[in-house]
């Protein structure tokens, strides 16, 4: 008996449906992976209308130390853009000044270590020796170059064991350009600029009307709409922390703006650059009583919070507990993925380090060179495990496909 054409068509459709069902997991995976090369985890994005997704304030802050500089040369536009893409809450930068008084983003007072200055023969005669924080240093100082000259240089990766492919591709950026990167982000991204080496800058750079480095610093923030106390409505629109190792600069800046400030704290052997106070003085309860009138937190070197002997962590100090008792946040620095920076206690696992500092020590934010790693850790260990559920579903689908 001849087969019905309708029966044949039905069988064909069923076969095609089974085929599509088998291919569905593969298509889904290819779609996710191919989405513009973006990271696998979901990124914040613009909400409906002109409003941006707000800054998260429910967990410790992910502070992109000089951008995502574990991947891309520090303090460059691509390093900051990458950090934003990876989920940073704040992008951090160091502010210095050019010879002609333009504020720039650069960490060192000399250009020698992270630019191609040595290749510029036209600047050979610019090498100088200055005293910086009580120590004589020789090199090509930022303050001896105009902005135009600084823009002619190209930045390179500081650490030789990190990716060198971007060396020579990116220029130094200004404070204004840095701010624009944050303001143009697809969500609310905070900024975390440092008043860097203010004593040295004020000695070497002069502005009209007797203005100081700190004045120009705060003027730039105000010009771009940064204002408000911590967690105020104005602050949440454009979040910013002002940081410095110089207590007098923070006290001075407090007279100019109500933006929250963070006192950075160096190693136990390093005195403050402006007041020459010891580590023990500025971490005493008496000093915390004084400084919390001007700052909302401290940013200590992490090895002063938990001492280290022969690369092993020792018993934690009471610094975090005492700071919290004085209503001060604690944002330690700096967290890096490489084994050379990880203490033996963490078995070469940066996620183990993040777990220790966030859940055992209980800090309120972390300066990290690897923004994506911290973002991943916080996402994977947060109460919102929708991403985990999606990954599990995809894994089950792929597993089912393999069995067919």
Short mmCIF file of C-alpha atoms in Angstrom, two decimals:
data_model
loop_
_atom_site.label_atom_id
_atom_site.label_comp_id
_atom_site.label_asym_id
_atom_site.label_seq_id
_atom_site.Cartn_x
_atom_site.Cartn_y
_atom_site.Cartn_z
CA UNK A 1 0.00 0.00 0.00
CA UNK A 2 1.41 3.41 -0.95
CA UNK A 3 2.36 5.75 1.90
CA UNK A 4 0.27 8.87 2.43
CA UNK A 5 2.17 12.02 1.42
CA UNK A 6 0.85 13.65 4.59
CA UNK A 7 2.31 10.84 6.72
CA UNK A 8 5.70 11.26 5.03
CA UNK A 9 5.59 14.99 5.63
CA UNK A 10 4.76 14.42 9.32
CA UNK A 11 7.70 12.03 9.72
CA UNK A 12 10.02 14.50 8.02
CA UNK A 13 8.93 17.32 10.30
CA UNK A 14 9.48 15.14 13.38
CA UNK A 15 12.99 14.22 12.22
CA UNK A 16 13.83 17.90 11.66
CA UNK A 17 12.47 18.84 15.08
CA UNK A 18 14.66 16.20 16.74
CA UNK A 19 17.63 17.52 14.79
CA UNK A 20 16.93 21.11 15.85
CA UNK A 21 16.57 20.01 19.49
CA UNK A 22 19.95 18.32 19.31
CA UNK A 23 21.59 21.42 17.85
CA UNK A 24 19.93 23.88 20.24
CA UNK A 25 22.54 23.61 23.04
CA UNK A 26 25.39 24.14 20.57
CA UNK A 27 23.68 27.14 18.98
CA UNK A 28 23.05 28.65 22.40
CA UNK A 29 26.68 28.25 23.44
CA UNK A 30 27.96 29.72 20.18
CA UNK A 31 25.61 32.67 20.55
CA UNK A 32 26.82 33.45 24.07
CA UNK A 33 30.50 33.08 23.25
CA UNK A 34 30.22 35.18 20.10
CA UNK A 35 28.52 38.16 21.72
CA UNK A 36 31.14 40.74 20.76
CA UNK A 37 33.85 38.94 22.67
CA UNK A 38 32.28 39.98 25.94
CA UNK A 39 32.99 38.13 29.20
CA UNK A 40 30.67 35.22 29.93
CA UNK A 41 29.19 36.73 33.08
CA UNK A 42 26.39 39.29 32.65
CA UNK A 43 27.51 42.90 32.63
CA UNK A 44 25.56 45.88 33.99
CA UNK A 45 23.86 47.81 31.23
CA UNK A 46 21.65 50.82 30.65
CA UNK A 47 18.13 50.62 31.91
CA UNK A 48 15.08 51.86 30.02
CA UNK A 49 15.19 55.55 29.19
CA UNK A 50 18.12 57.74 30.07
CA UNK A 51 18.69 56.35 33.56
CA UNK A 52 21.75 54.21 34.14
CA UNK A 53 22.03 51.17 36.33
CA UNK A 54 23.06 52.56 39.73
CA UNK A 55 26.22 51.84 41.65
CA UNK A 56 25.92 48.70 43.73
CA UNK A 57 26.31 49.42 47.44
CA UNK A 58 25.31 46.07 48.92
CA UNK A 59 28.73 44.41 48.87
CA UNK A 60 32.38 45.52 49.22
CA UNK A 61 33.57 47.75 46.40
CA UNK A 62 35.55 46.41 43.45
CA UNK A 63 38.16 49.15 42.93
CA UNK A 64 40.06 48.90 39.65
CA UNK A 65 43.61 49.78 40.70
CA UNK A 66 45.00 51.96 37.86
CA UNK A 67 42.37 50.31 35.68
CA UNK A 68 42.57 46.66 34.77
CA UNK A 69 46.34 46.99 34.77
CA UNK A 70 46.97 43.28 35.20
CA UNK A 71 45.97 43.02 31.54
CA UNK A 72 46.61 46.44 29.97
CA UNK A 73 49.26 49.12 30.79
CA UNK A 74 48.24 51.09 33.86
CA UNK A 75 46.31 54.36 33.87
CA UNK A 76 45.53 54.26 30.15
CA UNK A 77 42.09 54.72 28.62
CA UNK A 78 41.89 51.06 27.46
CA UNK A 79 42.81 49.85 30.98
CA UNK A 80 39.91 51.82 32.43
CA UNK A 81 37.49 50.79 29.69
CA UNK A 82 38.44 47.17 30.28
CA UNK A 83 37.88 47.54 34.02
CA UNK A 84 34.40 48.95 33.41
CA UNK A 85 33.62 46.11 31.02
CA UNK A 86 34.75 43.64 33.68
CA UNK A 87 32.39 45.06 36.30
CA UNK A 88 34.43 47.52 38.40
CA UNK A 89 32.48 49.65 40.86
CA UNK A 90 35.19 52.33 40.91
CA UNK A 91 38.10 53.10 38.60
CA UNK A 92 41.15 54.33 40.52
CA UNK A 93 43.83 56.74 39.36
CA UNK A 94 46.81 58.78 40.57
CA UNK A 95 46.75 62.47 39.76
CA UNK A 96 49.95 64.43 39.06
CA UNK A 97 50.57 67.65 37.15
CA UNK A 98 52.41 68.54 33.97
CA UNK A 99 54.86 71.45 33.80
CA UNK A 100 52.10 73.68 32.45
CA UNK A 101 49.68 72.82 35.23
CA UNK A 102 47.45 70.26 33.53
CA UNK A 103 46.36 67.41 35.79
CA UNK A 104 47.22 63.98 34.39
CA UNK A 105 46.76 60.34 35.34
CA UNK A 106 50.13 58.81 36.15
CA UNK A 107 51.49 56.89 39.13
CA UNK A 108 55.21 57.68 39.34
CA UNK A 109 56.73 61.15 39.60
CA UNK A 110 59.25 59.92 37.00
CA UNK A 111 58.47 58.67 33.50
CA UNK A 112 61.29 56.12 33.35
CA UNK A 113 59.48 52.93 34.35
CA UNK A 114 56.21 52.96 32.41
CA UNK A 115 56.82 55.04 29.27
CA UNK A 116 59.14 55.01 26.25
CA UNK A 117 60.89 58.21 27.38
CA UNK A 118 64.32 56.56 26.86
CA UNK A 119 63.58 56.32 23.13
CA UNK A 120 62.94 60.06 22.80
CA UNK A 121 66.36 61.55 22.15
CA UNK A 122 64.88 65.05 22.05
CA UNK A 123 64.33 64.80 25.82
CA UNK A 124 67.80 63.52 26.80
CA UNK A 125 68.67 66.78 28.56
CA UNK A 126 65.58 66.67 30.78
CA UNK A 127 66.96 64.17 33.30
CA UNK A 128 67.04 65.70 36.78
CA UNK A 129 67.65 64.80 40.44
CA UNK A 130 65.05 65.93 42.95
CA UNK A 131 64.23 65.09 46.53
CA UNK A 132 60.90 63.27 46.83
CA UNK A 133 59.60 62.32 50.27
CA UNK A 134 63.05 62.79 51.77
CA UNK A 135 64.83 60.63 49.17
CA UNK A 136 66.89 61.89 46.23
CA UNK A 137 65.64 60.46 42.95
CA UNK A 138 67.04 60.80 39.43
CA UNK A 139 65.03 60.47 36.25
CA UNK A 140 62.70 62.16 33.82
CA UNK A 141 60.17 63.91 36.03
CA UNK A 142 56.58 64.49 34.96
CA UNK A 143 56.72 68.09 36.24
CA UNK A 144 59.45 68.97 33.69
CA UNK A 145 57.25 68.18 30.66
CA UNK A 146 54.31 70.05 29.16
CA UNK A 147 51.10 68.20 28.41
CA UNK A 148 51.91 68.24 24.69
CA UNK A 149 55.27 66.62 25.38
CA UNK A 150 53.75 64.04 27.70
CA UNK A 151 51.16 63.18 25.05
CA UNK A 152 54.00 62.35 22.63
CA UNK A 153 55.11 59.49 24.89
CA UNK A 154 53.66 56.00 24.90
CA UNK A 155 52.93 53.87 27.96
CA UNK A 156 54.25 50.38 28.59
CA UNK A 157 53.46 47.55 30.99
CA UNK A 158 55.23 47.93 34.34
CA UNK A 159 55.64 44.24 35.13
CA UNK A 160 57.74 42.17 32.69
CA UNK A 161 55.76 39.00 33.46
CA UNK A 162 52.50 40.58 32.28
CA UNK A 163 51.19 40.89 28.73
CA UNK A 164 53.55 43.11 26.71
CA UNK A 165 51.53 43.28 23.49
CA UNK A 166 50.10 46.72 24.27
CA UNK A 167 53.44 48.44 24.90
CA UNK A 168 53.81 51.63 22.87
CA UNK A 169 50.16 51.81 21.81
CA UNK A 170 48.52 54.12 24.34
CA UNK A 171 49.19 57.65 25.59
CA UNK A 172 49.03 59.31 28.98
CA UNK A 173 45.55 60.68 29.70
CA UNK A 174 44.42 63.78 31.57
CA UNK A 175 42.23 63.89 34.67
CA UNK A 176 39.45 65.31 32.50
CA UNK A 177 39.75 62.41 30.04
CA UNK A 178 39.66 59.94 32.91
CA UNK A 179 36.46 61.49 34.24
CA UNK A 180 34.90 61.35 30.78
CA UNK A 181 35.52 57.61 30.65
CA UNK A 182 33.57 57.13 33.88
CA UNK A 183 30.74 59.48 32.92
CA UNK A 184 30.32 57.87 29.50
CA UNK A 185 30.12 54.35 30.92
CA UNK A 186 26.86 52.46 30.22
CA UNK A 187 26.15 52.33 33.97
CA UNK A 188 27.10 54.43 36.99
CA UNK A 189 30.83 53.93 37.62
CA UNK A 190 32.56 55.71 40.46
CA UNK A 191 35.97 57.36 40.36
CA UNK A 192 38.69 57.06 42.99
CA UNK A 193 41.39 59.68 42.25
CA UNK A 194 44.46 60.18 44.44
CA UNK A 195 46.06 63.50 45.31
CA UNK A 196 49.51 62.12 44.48
CA UNK A 197 52.71 63.49 46.02
CA UNK A 198 51.13 66.88 46.84
CA UNK A 199 54.19 68.23 48.65
CA UNK A 200 56.42 67.62 45.63
CA UNK A 201 53.85 68.88 43.11
CA UNK A 202 53.21 72.10 45.04
CA UNK A 203 56.97 72.72 45.20
CA UNK A 204 57.51 72.27 41.45
CA UNK A 205 54.31 73.50 39.76
CA UNK A 206 52.80 76.96 40.22
CA UNK A 207 49.27 77.99 39.27
CA UNK A 208 47.83 81.53 38.88
CA UNK A 209 46.34 83.35 41.87
CA UNK A 210 48.38 81.29 44.30
CA UNK A 211 46.24 78.21 43.86
CA UNK A 212 47.52 74.86 45.07
CA UNK A 213 47.50 71.39 43.57
CA UNK A 214 44.60 70.47 45.84
CA UNK A 215 42.59 73.48 44.59
CA UNK A 216 42.99 72.43 40.95
CA UNK A 217 42.16 68.83 41.87
CA UNK A 218 38.87 69.73 43.54
CA UNK A 219 38.01 72.33 40.87
CA UNK A 220 38.17 69.58 38.24
CA UNK A 221 35.79 67.40 40.24
CA UNK A 222 33.34 70.24 40.81
CA UNK A 223 33.45 71.27 37.16
CA UNK A 224 32.29 67.77 36.24
CA UNK A 225 29.48 67.66 38.78
CA UNK A 226 31.06 65.57 41.53
CA UNK A 227 29.64 66.56 44.91
CA UNK A 228 27.85 65.24 47.96
CA UNK A 229 28.52 63.31 51.11
CA UNK A 230 28.86 59.54 51.06
CA UNK A 231 25.67 57.79 49.84
CA UNK A 232 23.83 61.10 49.39
CA UNK A 233 21.59 61.52 46.34
CA UNK A 234 24.18 63.70 44.60
CA UNK A 235 27.01 61.29 45.40
CA UNK A 236 25.14 58.26 44.08
CA UNK A 237 24.64 60.04 40.74
CA UNK A 238 28.39 60.59 40.37
CA UNK A 239 30.23 58.58 43.03
CA UNK A 240 33.77 59.55 43.99
CA UNK A 241 36.28 58.94 46.76
CA UNK A 242 39.23 61.31 47.16
CA UNK A 243 42.32 59.49 48.44
CA UNK A 244 45.76 60.57 49.60
CA UNK A 245 48.71 59.50 51.71
CA UNK A 246 48.97 63.14 52.88
CA UNK A 247 46.65 63.91 55.81
CA UNK A 248 47.00 67.69 55.42
CA UNK A 249 45.84 67.49 51.81
CA UNK A 250 42.70 65.65 52.88
CA UNK A 251 42.00 68.15 55.66
CA UNK A 252 42.53 71.01 53.18
CA UNK A 253 40.30 69.35 50.57
CA UNK A 254 37.58 68.95 53.19
CA UNK A 255 37.23 72.72 53.22
CA UNK A 256 36.62 72.68 49.45
CA UNK A 257 34.27 69.71 48.98
CA UNK A 258 32.08 67.37 50.98
CA UNK A 259 33.00 64.38 48.81
CA UNK A 260 34.11 61.38 50.93
CA UNK A 261 37.83 60.98 51.49
CA UNK A 262 40.11 58.03 52.24
CA UNK A 263 43.40 58.25 54.15
CA UNK A 264 45.91 55.93 52.52
CA UNK A 265 48.33 54.21 54.88
CA UNK A 266 51.74 52.95 53.76
CA UNK A 267 53.95 50.22 55.21
CA UNK A 268 54.83 50.35 58.92
CA UNK A 269 58.29 51.72 58.08
CA UNK A 270 57.07 54.68 55.99
CA UNK A 271 56.11 58.01 57.65
CA UNK A 272 53.48 60.32 56.20
CA UNK A 273 54.95 62.49 53.44
CA UNK A 274 53.61 65.80 54.76
CA UNK A 275 53.41 65.48 58.56
CA UNK A 276 56.21 62.91 59.08
CA UNK A 277 54.01 60.85 61.39
CA UNK A 278 54.70 57.17 61.95
CA UNK A 279 52.38 54.34 60.96
CA UNK A 280 51.68 53.72 64.64
CA UNK A 281 50.64 57.33 65.20
CA UNK A 282 48.17 57.49 62.33
CA UNK A 283 46.58 54.14 63.18
CA UNK A 284 46.07 54.90 66.87
CA UNK A 285 42.60 55.32 68.34
CA UNK A 286 43.46 58.89 69.24
CA UNK A 287 44.31 59.70 65.62
CA UNK A 288 41.20 57.90 64.32
CA UNK A 289 39.13 60.15 66.60
CA UNK A 290 40.74 63.14 64.89
CA UNK A 291 40.80 62.05 61.26
CA UNK A 292 37.25 60.67 61.06
CA UNK A 293 36.05 64.26 61.05
CA UNK A 294 37.58 64.54 57.59
CA UNK A 295 37.58 61.05 56.07
CA UNK A 296 35.14 58.16 55.77
CA UNK A 297 37.77 55.46 55.66
CA UNK A 298 41.34 54.26 55.42
CA UNK A 299 43.23 52.50 52.64
CA UNK A 300 46.01 50.46 54.26
CA UNK A 301 48.67 48.31 52.61
CA UNK A 302 47.21 44.83 53.15
CA UNK A 303 50.35 43.42 54.78
CA UNK A 304 49.93 45.91 57.61
CA UNK A 305 46.43 44.58 58.30
CA UNK A 306 47.61 40.98 58.36
CA UNK A 307 51.41 40.78 58.89
CA UNK A 308 53.43 38.42 56.72
CA UNK A 309 56.52 36.37 57.65
CA UNK A 310 58.33 34.35 54.98
CA UNK A 311 55.29 34.78 52.72
CA UNK A 312 52.92 33.28 55.27
CA UNK A 313 50.09 35.27 56.85
CA UNK A 314 50.32 35.77 60.59
CA UNK A 315 47.61 36.63 63.12
CA UNK A 316 45.51 39.58 61.87
CA UNK A 317 45.90 42.89 63.68
CA UNK A 318 42.92 44.68 65.17
CA UNK A 319 43.19 47.51 62.62
CA UNK A 320 39.97 46.67 60.78
CA UNK A 321 37.97 46.23 63.98
CA UNK A 322 39.25 49.50 65.43
CA UNK A 323 38.63 51.39 62.18
CA UNK A 324 35.07 50.07 62.06
CA UNK A 325 34.60 51.05 65.69
CA UNK A 326 35.45 54.62 64.63
CA UNK A 327 32.96 54.40 61.75
CA UNK A 328 35.74 54.20 59.16
CA UNK A 329 35.60 51.98 56.10
CA UNK A 330 38.65 49.87 55.21
CA UNK A 331 39.81 49.54 51.56
CA UNK A 332 43.15 47.66 51.51
CA UNK A 333 45.53 47.52 48.55
CA UNK A 334 46.68 45.79 46.31
CA UNK A 335 45.31 42.39 45.21
CA UNK A 336 47.03 40.65 42.30
CA UNK A 337 46.49 37.27 40.69
CA UNK A 338 50.09 36.27 40.04
CA UNK A 339 51.72 33.66 42.25
CA UNK A 340 54.57 36.04 43.06
CA UNK A 341 52.04 38.25 44.90
CA UNK A 342 49.94 35.54 46.54
CA UNK A 343 50.88 34.39 50.03
CA UNK A 344 51.47 30.67 50.49
CA UNK A 345 48.32 30.35 52.62
CA UNK A 346 46.21 30.74 49.47
CA UNK A 347 47.78 27.85 47.52
CA UNK A 348 48.22 30.06 44.44
CA UNK A 349 44.48 30.73 44.30
CA UNK A 350 43.42 34.41 44.04
CA UNK A 351 39.82 33.47 44.78
CA UNK A 352 40.94 32.02 48.11
CA UNK A 353 42.58 35.36 48.87
CA UNK A 354 39.42 37.28 48.02
CA UNK A 355 37.38 34.92 50.23
CA UNK A 356 39.74 35.46 53.15
CA UNK A 357 39.71 39.26 52.97
CA UNK A 358 36.02 39.68 52.28
CA UNK A 359 34.62 37.02 54.59
CA UNK A 360 37.23 36.52 57.32
CA UNK A 361 38.79 39.97 57.68
CA UNK A 362 35.62 41.78 56.61
CA UNK A 363 36.91 44.73 54.59
CA UNK A 364 34.66 47.18 52.74
CA UNK A 365 36.44 47.37 49.40
CA UNK A 366 39.51 46.03 47.59
CA UNK A 367 42.03 47.65 45.25
CA UNK A 368 42.75 45.02 42.60
CA UNK A 369 44.83 44.81 39.41
CA UNK A 370 42.44 42.14 38.12
CA UNK A 371 38.95 43.59 38.23
CA UNK A 372 37.39 40.69 36.36
CA UNK A 373 38.60 38.12 38.87
CA UNK A 374 37.12 39.99 41.82
CA UNK A 375 33.90 40.59 39.89
CA UNK A 376 33.62 36.88 39.09
CA UNK A 377 34.25 35.90 42.71
CA UNK A 378 31.61 38.27 44.04
CA UNK A 379 29.07 37.19 41.41
CA UNK A 380 29.64 33.50 41.98
CA UNK A 381 29.40 33.82 45.75
CA UNK A 382 26.53 36.31 45.91
CA UNK A 383 22.97 35.53 46.92
CA UNK A 384 21.85 36.24 43.36
CA UNK A 385 22.86 32.99 41.74
CA UNK A 386 20.89 33.40 38.49
CA UNK A 387 24.14 33.23 36.53
CA UNK A 388 25.00 29.97 38.30
CA UNK A 389 21.61 28.55 37.38
CA UNK A 390 22.09 29.50 33.74
CA UNK A 391 25.50 27.86 33.63
CA UNK A 392 24.07 24.72 35.21
CA UNK A 393 21.24 24.55 32.67
CA UNK A 394 23.67 24.94 29.77
CA UNK A 395 25.93 22.24 31.23
CA UNK A 396 22.97 19.85 31.49
CA UNK A 397 21.93 20.61 27.91
CA UNK A 398 25.43 19.98 26.59
CA UNK A 399 25.66 16.79 28.60
CA UNK A 400 22.37 15.60 27.12
CA UNK A 401 23.56 16.37 23.61
CA UNK A 402 26.69 14.27 24.11
CA UNK A 403 24.53 11.27 25.02
CA UNK A 404 22.49 11.46 21.80
#
